[in-house]
Short mmCIF file of C-alpha atoms and ligand atoms in Angstrom, two decimals:
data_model
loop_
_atom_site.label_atom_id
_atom_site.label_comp_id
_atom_site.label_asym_id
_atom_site.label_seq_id
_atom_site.Cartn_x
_atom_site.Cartn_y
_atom_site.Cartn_z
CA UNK A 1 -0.76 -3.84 13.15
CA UNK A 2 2.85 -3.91 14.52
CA UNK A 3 3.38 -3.85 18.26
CA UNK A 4 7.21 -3.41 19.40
CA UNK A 5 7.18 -3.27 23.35
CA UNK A 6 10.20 -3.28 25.70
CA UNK A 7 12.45 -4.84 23.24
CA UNK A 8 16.18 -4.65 24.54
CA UNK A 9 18.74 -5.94 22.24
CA UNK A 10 22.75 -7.01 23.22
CA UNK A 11 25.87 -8.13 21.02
CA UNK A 12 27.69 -9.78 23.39
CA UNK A 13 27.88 -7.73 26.47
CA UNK A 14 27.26 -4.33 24.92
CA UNK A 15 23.23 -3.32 24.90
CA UNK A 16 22.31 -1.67 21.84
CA UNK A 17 18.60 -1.55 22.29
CA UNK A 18 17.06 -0.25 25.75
CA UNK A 19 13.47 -1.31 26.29
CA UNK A 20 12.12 -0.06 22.70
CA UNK A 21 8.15 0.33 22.38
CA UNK A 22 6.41 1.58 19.20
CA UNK A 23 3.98 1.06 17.16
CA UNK A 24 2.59 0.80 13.77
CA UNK A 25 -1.24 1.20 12.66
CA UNK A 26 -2.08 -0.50 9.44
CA UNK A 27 -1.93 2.26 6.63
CA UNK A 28 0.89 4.47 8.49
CA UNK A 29 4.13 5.22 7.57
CA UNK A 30 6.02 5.63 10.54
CA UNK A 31 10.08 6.48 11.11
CA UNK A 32 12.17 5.58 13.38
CA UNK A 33 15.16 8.59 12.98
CA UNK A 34 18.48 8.78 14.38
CA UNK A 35 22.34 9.36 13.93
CA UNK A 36 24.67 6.19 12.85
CA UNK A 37 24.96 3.44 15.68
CA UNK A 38 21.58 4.52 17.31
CA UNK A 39 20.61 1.08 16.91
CA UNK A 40 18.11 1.45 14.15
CA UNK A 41 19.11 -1.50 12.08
CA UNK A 42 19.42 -3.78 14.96
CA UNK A 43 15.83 -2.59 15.75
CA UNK A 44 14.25 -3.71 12.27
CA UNK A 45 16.37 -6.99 12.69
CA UNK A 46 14.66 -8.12 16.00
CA UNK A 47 11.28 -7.20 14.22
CA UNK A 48 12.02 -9.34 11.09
CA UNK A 49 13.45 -12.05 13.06
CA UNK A 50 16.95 -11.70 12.13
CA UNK A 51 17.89 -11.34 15.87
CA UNK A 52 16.45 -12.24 18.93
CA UNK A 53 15.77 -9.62 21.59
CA UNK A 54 16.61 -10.19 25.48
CA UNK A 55 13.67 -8.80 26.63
CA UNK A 56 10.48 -7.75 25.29
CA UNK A 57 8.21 -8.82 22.67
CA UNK A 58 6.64 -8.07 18.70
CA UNK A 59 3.23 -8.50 18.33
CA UNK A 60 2.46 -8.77 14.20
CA UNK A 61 -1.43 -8.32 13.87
CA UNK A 62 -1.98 -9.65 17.54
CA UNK A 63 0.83 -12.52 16.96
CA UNK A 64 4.03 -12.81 19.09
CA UNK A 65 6.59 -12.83 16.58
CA UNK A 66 9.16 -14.84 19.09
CA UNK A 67 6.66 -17.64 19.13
CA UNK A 68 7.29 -18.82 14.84
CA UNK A 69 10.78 -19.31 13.41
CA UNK A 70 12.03 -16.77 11.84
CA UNK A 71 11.96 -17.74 8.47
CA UNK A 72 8.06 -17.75 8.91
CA UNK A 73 8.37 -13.75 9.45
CA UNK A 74 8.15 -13.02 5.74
CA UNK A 75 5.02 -15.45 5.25
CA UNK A 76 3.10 -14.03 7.73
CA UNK A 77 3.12 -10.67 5.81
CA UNK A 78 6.89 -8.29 7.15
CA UNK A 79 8.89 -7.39 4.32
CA UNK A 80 12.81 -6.38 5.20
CA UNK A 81 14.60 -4.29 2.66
CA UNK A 82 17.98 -4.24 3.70
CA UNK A 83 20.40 -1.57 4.55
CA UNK A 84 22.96 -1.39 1.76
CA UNK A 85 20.44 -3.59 -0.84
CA UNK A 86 21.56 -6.73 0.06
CA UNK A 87 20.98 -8.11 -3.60
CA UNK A 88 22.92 -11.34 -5.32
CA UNK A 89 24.94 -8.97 -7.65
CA UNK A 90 25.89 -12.01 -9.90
CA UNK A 91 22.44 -12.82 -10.50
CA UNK A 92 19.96 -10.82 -13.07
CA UNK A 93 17.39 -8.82 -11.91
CA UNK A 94 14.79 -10.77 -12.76
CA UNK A 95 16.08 -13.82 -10.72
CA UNK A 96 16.57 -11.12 -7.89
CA UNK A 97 13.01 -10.50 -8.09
CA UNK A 98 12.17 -14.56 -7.88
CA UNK A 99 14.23 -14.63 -4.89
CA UNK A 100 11.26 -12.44 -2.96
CA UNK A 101 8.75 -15.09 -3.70
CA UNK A 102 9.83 -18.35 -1.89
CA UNK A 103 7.00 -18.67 0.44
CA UNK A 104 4.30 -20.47 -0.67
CA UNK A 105 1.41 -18.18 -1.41
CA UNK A 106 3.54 -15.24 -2.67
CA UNK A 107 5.11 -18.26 -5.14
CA UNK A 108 1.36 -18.50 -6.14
CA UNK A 109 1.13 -15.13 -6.96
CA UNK A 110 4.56 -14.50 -8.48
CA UNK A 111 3.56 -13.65 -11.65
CA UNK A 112 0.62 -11.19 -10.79
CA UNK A 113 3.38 -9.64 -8.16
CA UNK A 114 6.42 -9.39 -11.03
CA UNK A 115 3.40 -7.32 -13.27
CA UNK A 116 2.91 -4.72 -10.37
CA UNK A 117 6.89 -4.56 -9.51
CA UNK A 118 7.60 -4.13 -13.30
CA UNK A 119 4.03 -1.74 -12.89
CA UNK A 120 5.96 0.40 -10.12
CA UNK A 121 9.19 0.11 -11.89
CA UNK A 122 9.30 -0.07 -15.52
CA UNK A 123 13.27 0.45 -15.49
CA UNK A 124 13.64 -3.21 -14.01
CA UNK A 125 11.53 -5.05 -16.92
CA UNK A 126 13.97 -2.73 -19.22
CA UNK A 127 16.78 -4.44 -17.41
CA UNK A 128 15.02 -7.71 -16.18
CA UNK A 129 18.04 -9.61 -18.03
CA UNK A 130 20.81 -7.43 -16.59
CA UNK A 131 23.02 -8.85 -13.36
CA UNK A 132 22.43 -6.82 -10.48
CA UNK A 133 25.99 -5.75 -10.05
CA UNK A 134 25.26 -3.59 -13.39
CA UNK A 135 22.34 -1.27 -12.29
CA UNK A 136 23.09 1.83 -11.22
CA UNK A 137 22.56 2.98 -6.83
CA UNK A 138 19.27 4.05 -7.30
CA UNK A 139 18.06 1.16 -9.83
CA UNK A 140 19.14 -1.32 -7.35
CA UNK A 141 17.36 0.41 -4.50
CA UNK A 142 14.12 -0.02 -6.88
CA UNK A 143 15.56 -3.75 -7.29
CA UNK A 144 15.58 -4.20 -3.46
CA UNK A 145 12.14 -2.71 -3.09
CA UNK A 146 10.59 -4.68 -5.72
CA UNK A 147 12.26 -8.21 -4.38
CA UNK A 148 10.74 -7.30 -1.20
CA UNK A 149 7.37 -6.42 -2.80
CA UNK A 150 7.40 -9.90 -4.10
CA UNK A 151 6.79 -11.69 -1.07
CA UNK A 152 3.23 -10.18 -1.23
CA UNK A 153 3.93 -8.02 2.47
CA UNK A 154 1.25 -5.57 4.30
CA UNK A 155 4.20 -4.24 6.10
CA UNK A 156 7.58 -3.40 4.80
CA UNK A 157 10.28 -2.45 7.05
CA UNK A 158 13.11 -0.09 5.17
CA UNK A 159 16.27 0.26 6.35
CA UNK A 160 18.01 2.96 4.87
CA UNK A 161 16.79 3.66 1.44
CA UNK A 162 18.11 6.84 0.61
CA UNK A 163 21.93 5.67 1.48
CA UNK A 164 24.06 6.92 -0.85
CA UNK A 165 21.91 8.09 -3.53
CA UNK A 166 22.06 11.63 -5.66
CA UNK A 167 19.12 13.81 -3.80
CA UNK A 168 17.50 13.27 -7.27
CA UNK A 169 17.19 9.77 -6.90
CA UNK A 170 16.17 10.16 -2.73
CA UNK A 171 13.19 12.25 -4.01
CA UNK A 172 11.91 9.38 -6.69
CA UNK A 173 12.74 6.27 -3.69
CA UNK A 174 10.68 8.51 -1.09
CA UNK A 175 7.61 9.02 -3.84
CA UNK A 176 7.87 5.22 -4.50
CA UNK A 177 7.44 4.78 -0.66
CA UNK A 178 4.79 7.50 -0.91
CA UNK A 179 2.85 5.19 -3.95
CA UNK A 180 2.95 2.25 -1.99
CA UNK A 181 1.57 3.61 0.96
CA UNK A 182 -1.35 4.80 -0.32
CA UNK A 183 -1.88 1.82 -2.77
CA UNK A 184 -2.26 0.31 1.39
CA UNK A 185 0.44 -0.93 1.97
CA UNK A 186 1.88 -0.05 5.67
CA UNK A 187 5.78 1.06 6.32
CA UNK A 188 8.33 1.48 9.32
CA UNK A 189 10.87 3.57 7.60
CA UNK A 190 14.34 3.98 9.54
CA UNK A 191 16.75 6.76 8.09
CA UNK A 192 19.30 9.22 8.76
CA UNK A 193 17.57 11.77 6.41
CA UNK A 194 15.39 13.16 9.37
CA UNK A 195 13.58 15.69 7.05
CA UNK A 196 12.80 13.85 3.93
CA UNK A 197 11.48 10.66 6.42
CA UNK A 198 9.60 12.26 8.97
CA UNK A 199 7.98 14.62 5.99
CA UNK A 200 6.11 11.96 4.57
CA UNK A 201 5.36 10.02 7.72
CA UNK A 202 2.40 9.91 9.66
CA UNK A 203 4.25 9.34 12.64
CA UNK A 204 8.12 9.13 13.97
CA UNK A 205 10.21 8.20 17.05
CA UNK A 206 13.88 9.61 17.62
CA UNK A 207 16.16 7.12 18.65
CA UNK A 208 19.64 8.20 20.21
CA UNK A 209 22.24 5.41 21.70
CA UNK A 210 19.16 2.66 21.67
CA UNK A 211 16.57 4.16 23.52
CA UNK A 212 13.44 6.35 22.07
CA UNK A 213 13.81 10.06 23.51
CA UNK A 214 10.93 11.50 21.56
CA UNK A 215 7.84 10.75 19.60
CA UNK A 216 5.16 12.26 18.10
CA UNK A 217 3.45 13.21 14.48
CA UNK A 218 6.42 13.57 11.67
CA UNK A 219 5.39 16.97 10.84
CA UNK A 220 5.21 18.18 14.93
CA UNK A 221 8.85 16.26 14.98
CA UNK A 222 10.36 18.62 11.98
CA UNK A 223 9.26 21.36 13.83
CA UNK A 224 10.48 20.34 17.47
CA UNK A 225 13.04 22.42 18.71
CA UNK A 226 15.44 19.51 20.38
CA UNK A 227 15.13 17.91 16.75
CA UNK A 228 15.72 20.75 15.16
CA UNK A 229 18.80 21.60 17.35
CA UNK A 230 19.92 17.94 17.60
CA UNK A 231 19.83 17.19 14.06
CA UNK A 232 18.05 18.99 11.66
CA UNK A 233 21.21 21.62 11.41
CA UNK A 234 23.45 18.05 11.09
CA UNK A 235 21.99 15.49 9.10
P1 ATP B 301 23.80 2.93 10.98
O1 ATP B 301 22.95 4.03 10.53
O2 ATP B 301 25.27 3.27 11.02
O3 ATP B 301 23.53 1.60 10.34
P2 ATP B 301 22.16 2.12 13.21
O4 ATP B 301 21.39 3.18 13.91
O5 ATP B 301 21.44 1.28 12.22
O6 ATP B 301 23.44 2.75 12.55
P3 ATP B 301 23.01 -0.38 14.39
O7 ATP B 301 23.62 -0.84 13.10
O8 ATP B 301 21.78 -1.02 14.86
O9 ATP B 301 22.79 1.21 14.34
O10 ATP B 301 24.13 -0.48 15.51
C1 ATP B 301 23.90 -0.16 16.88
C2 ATP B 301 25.17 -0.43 17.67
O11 ATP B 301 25.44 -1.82 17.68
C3 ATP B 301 26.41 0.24 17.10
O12 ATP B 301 27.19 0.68 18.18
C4 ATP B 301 27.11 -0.87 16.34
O13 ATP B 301 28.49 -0.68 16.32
C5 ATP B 301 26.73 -2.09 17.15
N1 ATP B 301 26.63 -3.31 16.31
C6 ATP B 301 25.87 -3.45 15.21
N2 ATP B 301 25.97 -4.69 14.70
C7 ATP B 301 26.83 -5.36 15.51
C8 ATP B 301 27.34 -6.70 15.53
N3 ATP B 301 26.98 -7.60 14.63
N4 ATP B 301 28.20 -7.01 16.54
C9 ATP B 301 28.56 -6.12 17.48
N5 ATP B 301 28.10 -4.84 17.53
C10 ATP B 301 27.25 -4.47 16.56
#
């Protein structure tokens, strides 16, 4: 479904990504873990289009990503959900939600895709009226989810969703993620939270100072020694 090969990423001068490959299959949820500045967010940002790589290439279901404009990325089925939310915090949470469906056939489908949101997440109909800036961490981690859900995606790439949330509220993101997964919807997680992520993924890839160092299924990675020693005591 996703292909990521050889991608190499730079600000400026300084090389955050060395020659990345990974892949998802549709149906997986795979995780990319690793400590802060590993380059994780810079990796889902190539792969949604928010930055162009200097080398390499992302094939989405066969097509090369680098070959549309960006702004096509989300039409053609990727879903980002931001590190840190992201949301218009002055805006309600319904209009929030709107915001996901701009494309043209997820526009078409907006109100089917605001029943299954508000389906998923009954808390947001409760507060469809609210502004954003009023819901609590963990409501507007379900607000950022549910924006992205609108845009009618088969793969949604989540940066980060258990920053700064009570472990309470980790568990009921990661069950979400869970749901939606097996209601088919595919997922490239990337997180700090090695053991929570790679628990409920089929599949995971360690990524230290840009470049992959290991890789294999996420319960064979929980049990690894080097991941174990590296960061399971740590993070
Ligand atoms: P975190 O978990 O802290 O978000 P990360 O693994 O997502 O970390 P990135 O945010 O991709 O890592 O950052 C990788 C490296 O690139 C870091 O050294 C960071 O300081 C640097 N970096 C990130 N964004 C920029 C930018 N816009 N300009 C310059 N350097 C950047």
């Amino acid at each position: 479904m996703l292909e990521v090969k050889d991608i190499s990423a730079r600000y400026g001068s300084v090389k955050v990504l060395n020659e990345v490959s990974l892949k998802v299959e549709p149906g997986q949820v795979v995780s990319v873990v690793g400590a802060n500045g590993a380059g994780k967010s810079t990796l889902m940002n190539v792969i949604s289009g928010l930055i162009r790589p200097c080398g390499g290439s992302v094939l989405f279901e066969g097509l090369d990503l680098a070959r549309i404009p960006n702004y096509l990325i989300v039409a053609k089925g990727i879903a980002q959900i931001p590190e840190r939310r992201k949301l218009f915090y002055k805006m309600s949470v319904l209009e929030n939600l709107l915001t996901g469906a701009t494309h043209r056939e997820a526009g078409k489908k907006a109100e089917k895709s605001l029943a299954e949101v508000y389906r998923i997440f009954p808390k947001l109909e409760e507060r469809q009226d609210q502004l954003a800036q009023t819901l609590s961490g963990g409501e507007q981690q379900m607000l950022a989810i549910g924006r992205g859900l609108m845009s009618c995606p088969r793969l949604i790439l989540m940066d980060e969703p258990s920053l700064g949330l009570a472990p309470k509220m980790v568990k009921r993101i990661f069950d979400v993620v869970r749901q939606l997964n097996e209601e088919s919807l595919s997922v490239l997680l990337v997180e700090q939270n090695l053991r929570a992520s790679l628990a409920m993924s089929h599949y995971g890839y360690v990524l230290e100072n840009g470049r992959l160092v290991l890789e294999g299924k996420g319960e064979d990675l929980l049990r690894n020694e080097y991941t174990k020693k590296a960061y399971i005591g740590v993070l």
